[in-house]
Coordinates of C-alpha atoms in Angstrom, one line a residue:
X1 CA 0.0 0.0 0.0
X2 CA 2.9 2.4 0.7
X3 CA 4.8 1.6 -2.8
X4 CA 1.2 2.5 -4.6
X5 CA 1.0 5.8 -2.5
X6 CA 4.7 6.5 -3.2
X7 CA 3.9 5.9 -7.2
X8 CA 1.4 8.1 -6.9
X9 CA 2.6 10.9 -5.4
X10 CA 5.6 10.8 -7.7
X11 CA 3.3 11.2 -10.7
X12 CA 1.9 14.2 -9.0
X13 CA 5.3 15.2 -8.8
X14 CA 5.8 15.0 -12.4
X15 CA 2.2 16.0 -13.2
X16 CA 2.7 19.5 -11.0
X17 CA 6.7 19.8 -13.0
X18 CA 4.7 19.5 -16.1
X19 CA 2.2 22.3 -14.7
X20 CA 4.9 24.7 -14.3
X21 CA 6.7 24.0 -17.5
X22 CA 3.1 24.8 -19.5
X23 CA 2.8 27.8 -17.0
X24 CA 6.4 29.5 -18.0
X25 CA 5.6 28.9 -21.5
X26 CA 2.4 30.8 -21.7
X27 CA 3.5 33.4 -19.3
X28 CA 6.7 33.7 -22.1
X29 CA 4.4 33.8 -25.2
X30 CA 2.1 36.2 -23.3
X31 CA 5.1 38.7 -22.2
X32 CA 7.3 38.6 -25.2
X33 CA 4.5 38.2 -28.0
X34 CA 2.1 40.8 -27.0
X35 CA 2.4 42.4 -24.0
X36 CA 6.0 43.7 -24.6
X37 CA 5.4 44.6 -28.6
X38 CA 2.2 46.6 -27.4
X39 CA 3.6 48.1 -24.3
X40 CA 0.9 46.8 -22.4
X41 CA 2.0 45.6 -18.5
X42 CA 0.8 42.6 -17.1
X43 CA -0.6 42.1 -13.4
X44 CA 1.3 41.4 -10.4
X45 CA 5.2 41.3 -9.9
X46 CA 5.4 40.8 -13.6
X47 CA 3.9 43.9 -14.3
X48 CA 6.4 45.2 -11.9
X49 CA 9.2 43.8 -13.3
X50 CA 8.1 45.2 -16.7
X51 CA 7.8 48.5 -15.1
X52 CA 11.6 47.9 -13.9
X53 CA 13.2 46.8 -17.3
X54 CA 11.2 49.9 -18.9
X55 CA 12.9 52.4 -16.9
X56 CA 16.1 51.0 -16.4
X57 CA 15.9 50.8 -19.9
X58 CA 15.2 54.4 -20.5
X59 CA 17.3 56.0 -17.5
X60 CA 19.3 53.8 -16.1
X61 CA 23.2 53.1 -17.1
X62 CA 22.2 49.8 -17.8
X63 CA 18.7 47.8 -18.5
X64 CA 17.8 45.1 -16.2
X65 CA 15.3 42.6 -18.1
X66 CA 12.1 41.8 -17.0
X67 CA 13.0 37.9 -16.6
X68 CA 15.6 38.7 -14.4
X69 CA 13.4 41.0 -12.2
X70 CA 10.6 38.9 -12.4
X71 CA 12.7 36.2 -10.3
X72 CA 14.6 38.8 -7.7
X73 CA 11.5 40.2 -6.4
X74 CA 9.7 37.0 -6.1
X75 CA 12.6 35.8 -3.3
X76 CA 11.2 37.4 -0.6
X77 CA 8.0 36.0 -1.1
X78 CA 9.3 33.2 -1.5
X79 CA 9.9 33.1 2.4
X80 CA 6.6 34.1 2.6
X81 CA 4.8 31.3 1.0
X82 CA 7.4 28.8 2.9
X83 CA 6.3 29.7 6.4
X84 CA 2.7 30.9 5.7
X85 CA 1.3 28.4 2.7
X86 CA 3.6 25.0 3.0
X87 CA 6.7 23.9 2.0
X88 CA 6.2 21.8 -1.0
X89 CA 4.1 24.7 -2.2
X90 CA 6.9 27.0 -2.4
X91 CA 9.0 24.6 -4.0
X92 CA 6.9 24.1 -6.9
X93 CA 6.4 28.0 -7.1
X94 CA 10.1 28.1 -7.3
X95 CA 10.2 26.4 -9.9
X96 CA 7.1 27.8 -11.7
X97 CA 9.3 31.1 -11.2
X98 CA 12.4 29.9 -12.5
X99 CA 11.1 27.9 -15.6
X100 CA 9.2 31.4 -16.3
X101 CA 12.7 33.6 -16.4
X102 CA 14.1 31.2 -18.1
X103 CA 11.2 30.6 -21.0
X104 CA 11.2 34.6 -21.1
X105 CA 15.0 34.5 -22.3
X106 CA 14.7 31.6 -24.5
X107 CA 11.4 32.5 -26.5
X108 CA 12.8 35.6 -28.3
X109 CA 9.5 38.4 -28.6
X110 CA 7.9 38.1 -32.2
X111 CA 6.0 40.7 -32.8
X112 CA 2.3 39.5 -33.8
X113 CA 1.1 43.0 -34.0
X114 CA 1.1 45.9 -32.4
X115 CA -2.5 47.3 -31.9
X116 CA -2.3 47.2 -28.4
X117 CA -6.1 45.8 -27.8
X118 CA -5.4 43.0 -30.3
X119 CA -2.4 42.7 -27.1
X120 CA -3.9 43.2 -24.2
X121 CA -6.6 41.0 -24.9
X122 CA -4.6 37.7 -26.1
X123 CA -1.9 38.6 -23.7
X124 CA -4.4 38.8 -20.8
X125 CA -6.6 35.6 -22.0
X126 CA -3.1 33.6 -22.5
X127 CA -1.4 34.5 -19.0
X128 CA -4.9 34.1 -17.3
X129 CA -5.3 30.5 -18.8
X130 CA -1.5 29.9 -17.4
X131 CA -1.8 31.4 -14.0
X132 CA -5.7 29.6 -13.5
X133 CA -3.5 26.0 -14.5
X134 CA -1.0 26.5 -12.1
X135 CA -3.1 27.7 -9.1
X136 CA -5.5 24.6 -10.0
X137 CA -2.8 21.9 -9.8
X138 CA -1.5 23.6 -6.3
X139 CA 1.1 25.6 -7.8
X140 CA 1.6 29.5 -7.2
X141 CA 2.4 31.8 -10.0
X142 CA 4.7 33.7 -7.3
X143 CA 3.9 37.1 -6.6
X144 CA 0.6 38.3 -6.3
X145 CA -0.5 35.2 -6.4
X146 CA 1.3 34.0 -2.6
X147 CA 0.0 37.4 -1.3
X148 CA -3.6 36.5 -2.7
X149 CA -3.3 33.0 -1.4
X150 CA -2.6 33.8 2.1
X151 CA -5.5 36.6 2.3
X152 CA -8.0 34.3 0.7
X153 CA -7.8 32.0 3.5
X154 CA -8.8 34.9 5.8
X155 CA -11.4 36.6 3.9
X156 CA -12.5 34.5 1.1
X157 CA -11.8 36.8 -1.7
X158 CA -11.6 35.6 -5.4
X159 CA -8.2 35.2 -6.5
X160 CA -9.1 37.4 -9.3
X161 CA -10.5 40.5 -7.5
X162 CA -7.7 40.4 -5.5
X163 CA -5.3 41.0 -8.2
X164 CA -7.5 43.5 -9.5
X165 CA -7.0 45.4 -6.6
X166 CA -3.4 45.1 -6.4
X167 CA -3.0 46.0 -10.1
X168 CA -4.0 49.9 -10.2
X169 CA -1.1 51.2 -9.4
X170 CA 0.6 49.3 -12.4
X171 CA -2.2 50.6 -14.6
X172 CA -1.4 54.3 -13.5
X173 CA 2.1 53.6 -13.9
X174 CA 1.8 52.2 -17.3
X175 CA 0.1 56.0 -18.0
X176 CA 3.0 57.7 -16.8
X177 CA 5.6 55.0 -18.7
X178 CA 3.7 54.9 -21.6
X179 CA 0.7 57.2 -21.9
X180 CA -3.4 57.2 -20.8
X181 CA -4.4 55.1 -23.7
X182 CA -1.9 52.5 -23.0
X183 CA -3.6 52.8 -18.9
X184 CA -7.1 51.8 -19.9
X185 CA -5.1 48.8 -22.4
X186 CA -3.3 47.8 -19.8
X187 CA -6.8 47.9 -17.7
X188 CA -8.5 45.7 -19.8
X189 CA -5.6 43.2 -20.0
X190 CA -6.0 43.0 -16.4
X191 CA -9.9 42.2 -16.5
X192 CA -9.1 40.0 -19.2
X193 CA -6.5 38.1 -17.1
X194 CA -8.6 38.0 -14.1
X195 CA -11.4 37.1 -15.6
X196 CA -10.0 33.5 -17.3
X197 CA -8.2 32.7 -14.1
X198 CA -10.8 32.4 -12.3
X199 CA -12.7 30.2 -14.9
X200 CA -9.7 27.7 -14.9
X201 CA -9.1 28.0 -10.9
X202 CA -12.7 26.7 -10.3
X203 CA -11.5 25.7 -7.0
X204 CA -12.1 28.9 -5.3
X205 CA -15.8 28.5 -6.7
X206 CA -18.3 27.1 -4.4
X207 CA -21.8 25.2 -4.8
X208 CA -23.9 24.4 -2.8
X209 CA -25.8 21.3 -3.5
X210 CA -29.0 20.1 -2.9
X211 CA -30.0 16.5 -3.0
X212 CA -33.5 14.7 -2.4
X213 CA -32.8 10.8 -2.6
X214 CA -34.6 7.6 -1.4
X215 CA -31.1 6.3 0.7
X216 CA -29.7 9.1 2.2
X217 CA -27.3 6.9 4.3
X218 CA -26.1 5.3 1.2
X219 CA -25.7 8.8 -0.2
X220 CA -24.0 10.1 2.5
X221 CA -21.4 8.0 2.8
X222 CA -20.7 8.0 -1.0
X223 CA -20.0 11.4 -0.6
X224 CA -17.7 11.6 2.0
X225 CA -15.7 8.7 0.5
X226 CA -15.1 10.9 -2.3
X227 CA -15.1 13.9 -0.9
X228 CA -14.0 15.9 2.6
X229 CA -17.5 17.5 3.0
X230 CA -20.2 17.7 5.8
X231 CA -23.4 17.0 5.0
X232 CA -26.9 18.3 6.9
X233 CA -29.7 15.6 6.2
X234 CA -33.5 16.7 6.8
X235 CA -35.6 13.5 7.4
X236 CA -39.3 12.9 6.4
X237 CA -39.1 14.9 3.2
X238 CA -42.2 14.0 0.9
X239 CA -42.3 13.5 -2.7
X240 CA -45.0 15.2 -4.4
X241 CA -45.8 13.1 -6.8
X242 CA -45.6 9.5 -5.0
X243 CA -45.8 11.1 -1.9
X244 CA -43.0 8.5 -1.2
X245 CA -40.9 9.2 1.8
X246 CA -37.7 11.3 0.7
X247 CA -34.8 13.0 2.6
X248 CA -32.9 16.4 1.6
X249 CA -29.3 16.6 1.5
X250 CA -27.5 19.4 1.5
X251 CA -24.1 20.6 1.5
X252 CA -21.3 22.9 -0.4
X253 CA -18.7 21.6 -2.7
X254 CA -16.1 23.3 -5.1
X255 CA -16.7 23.1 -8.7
X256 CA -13.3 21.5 -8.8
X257 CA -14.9 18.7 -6.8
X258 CA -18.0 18.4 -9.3
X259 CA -16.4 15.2 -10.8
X260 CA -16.2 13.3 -7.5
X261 CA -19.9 14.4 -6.2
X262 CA -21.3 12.9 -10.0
X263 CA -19.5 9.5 -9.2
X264 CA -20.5 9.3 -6.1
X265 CA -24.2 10.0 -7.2
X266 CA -23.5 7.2 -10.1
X267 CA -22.5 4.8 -7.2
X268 CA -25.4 5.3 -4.3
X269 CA -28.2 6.6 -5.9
X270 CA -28.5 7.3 -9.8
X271 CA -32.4 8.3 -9.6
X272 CA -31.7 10.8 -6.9
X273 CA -32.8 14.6 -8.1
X274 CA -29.8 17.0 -7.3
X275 CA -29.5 20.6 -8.0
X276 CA -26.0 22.4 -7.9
X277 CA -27.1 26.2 -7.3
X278 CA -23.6 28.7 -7.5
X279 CA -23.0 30.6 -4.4
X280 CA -21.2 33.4 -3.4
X281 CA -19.9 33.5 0.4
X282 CA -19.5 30.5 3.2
X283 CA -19.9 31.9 6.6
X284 CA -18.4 29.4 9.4
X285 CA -16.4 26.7 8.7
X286 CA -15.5 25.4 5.1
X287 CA -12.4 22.9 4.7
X288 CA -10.2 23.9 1.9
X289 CA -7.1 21.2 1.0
X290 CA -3.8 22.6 2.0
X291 CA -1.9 23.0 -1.4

């Protein structure tokens, strides 16, 4: 039994290495193919990093590049994420962070065009889908995203909208660096990016679901085989139309954890009615696996 679990944790290993390595690719072709050619910023410590190479570029004695940068700052927060998210965590955002610096230098920027919508749009839509892959396999992003991490688990704020709120000052500085116009590109690049990560990170979305079933025990404990979730059961529920005797089920998942609820529905009870109803805000206690 402990060679299987050892096997399987190793292809996690490899799954989460593989993660990363898609990660610092599209992070690469979103940076160097359309961000960079329509002087559009990204969010977070990339779009600080940016910011950096920019005015090095333009004041400085020398021009430090943004892949460089983008690595340096994320060092402290590195600590951070040790000590505050978990260990293995941090080591997989390492190397999330590395493979990205690296990718940056290795995929020279192509210039696709430079309308900077046409860039702000793809650029946010392609970093989004990378950043929403990493965070759903258990891997930071580094920057923004430890910070967000680490809040989230106090307040319960979207990934997403936390980002958003980080990101205005890079939007006024992209303004100042680049012009007004290039602000409100920049803006919508962020909304853009923001907007995909959270559809791909759907484990930060909750549901609550309701199900009314002839064999609530059966039920029950098909759920919580599959899944870590309490359950409240009210007896003596009564179908309408049979005016057979039912009981209600209810409790709140992640859509990340829709998969594991349908086969546990397939296995106990595949005639019970269940509606999944998308929700907002848990108040009180909701267990969230530590990454």
């Amino acid at each position: 039994m402990e060679d299987i679990q050892k096997l399987i944790e190793k292809h996690q290993y490899f799954g989460r290495a593989g993660t990363a390595l898609i990660y610092a690719t599209l992070v690469s072709i979103a940076v160097n193919f359309f961000w960079t050619p329509g002087n559009i910023y990204s969010s977070g410590v990339t779009g600080v990093a940016q910011l950096i190479n920019t005015l090095t570029g333009r004041y400085g004695p020398f021009q430090l590049s943004t892949s460089l940068m983008l690595f340096v700052l994320n060092v402290p927060l590195f600590i951070l994420a040790w000590f505050k998210i978990g260990k293995q965590f941090t080591v997989f955002t390492f190397i999330s962070v590395a493979l990205a610096s690296i990718m940056m230098n290795l995929l020279h920027p192509i210039p696709l065009t430079h309308d900077p919508l046409i860039c702000a749009i793809f650029g946010g839509a392609i970093n989004g889908l990378g950043t929403g892959l990493a965070l759903r396999y258990g891997i930071s992003t580094g920057g923004l995203d430890i910070i967000g991490l680490t809040l989230r688990k106090k307040t319960g704020t979207k990934m997403g909208t936390l980002n958003m709120a980080f990101n205005f000052l890079i939007v006024v500085a992209a303004g100042f660096v680049f012009g007004w116009p290039y602000a409100l590109y920049s803006a919508i690049g962020l909304v853009v990016n923001a907007r995909v990560m959270d559809m791909v990170y759907t484990r930060q979305q909750l549901l609550q679901i309701l199900i009314v079933t002839g064999r609530p025990k059966s039920v029950t404990d098909s759920i919580q085989n599959h899944l870590r979730r309490g359950i409240t059961i009210v007896h003596d529920v009564e179908g309408a139309y049979k005016h057979d005797e039912k009981a209600l089920l209810i409790t709140v998942i992640s859509r990340y954890e829709m998969y594991e609820l349908q086969e546990a529905m397939e296995e106990s009870d595949d005639k019970a009615f269940v509606s999944v109803t998308e929700i907002k805000q848990v108040m009180g206690h909701f267990y969230e696996p530590e990454l």
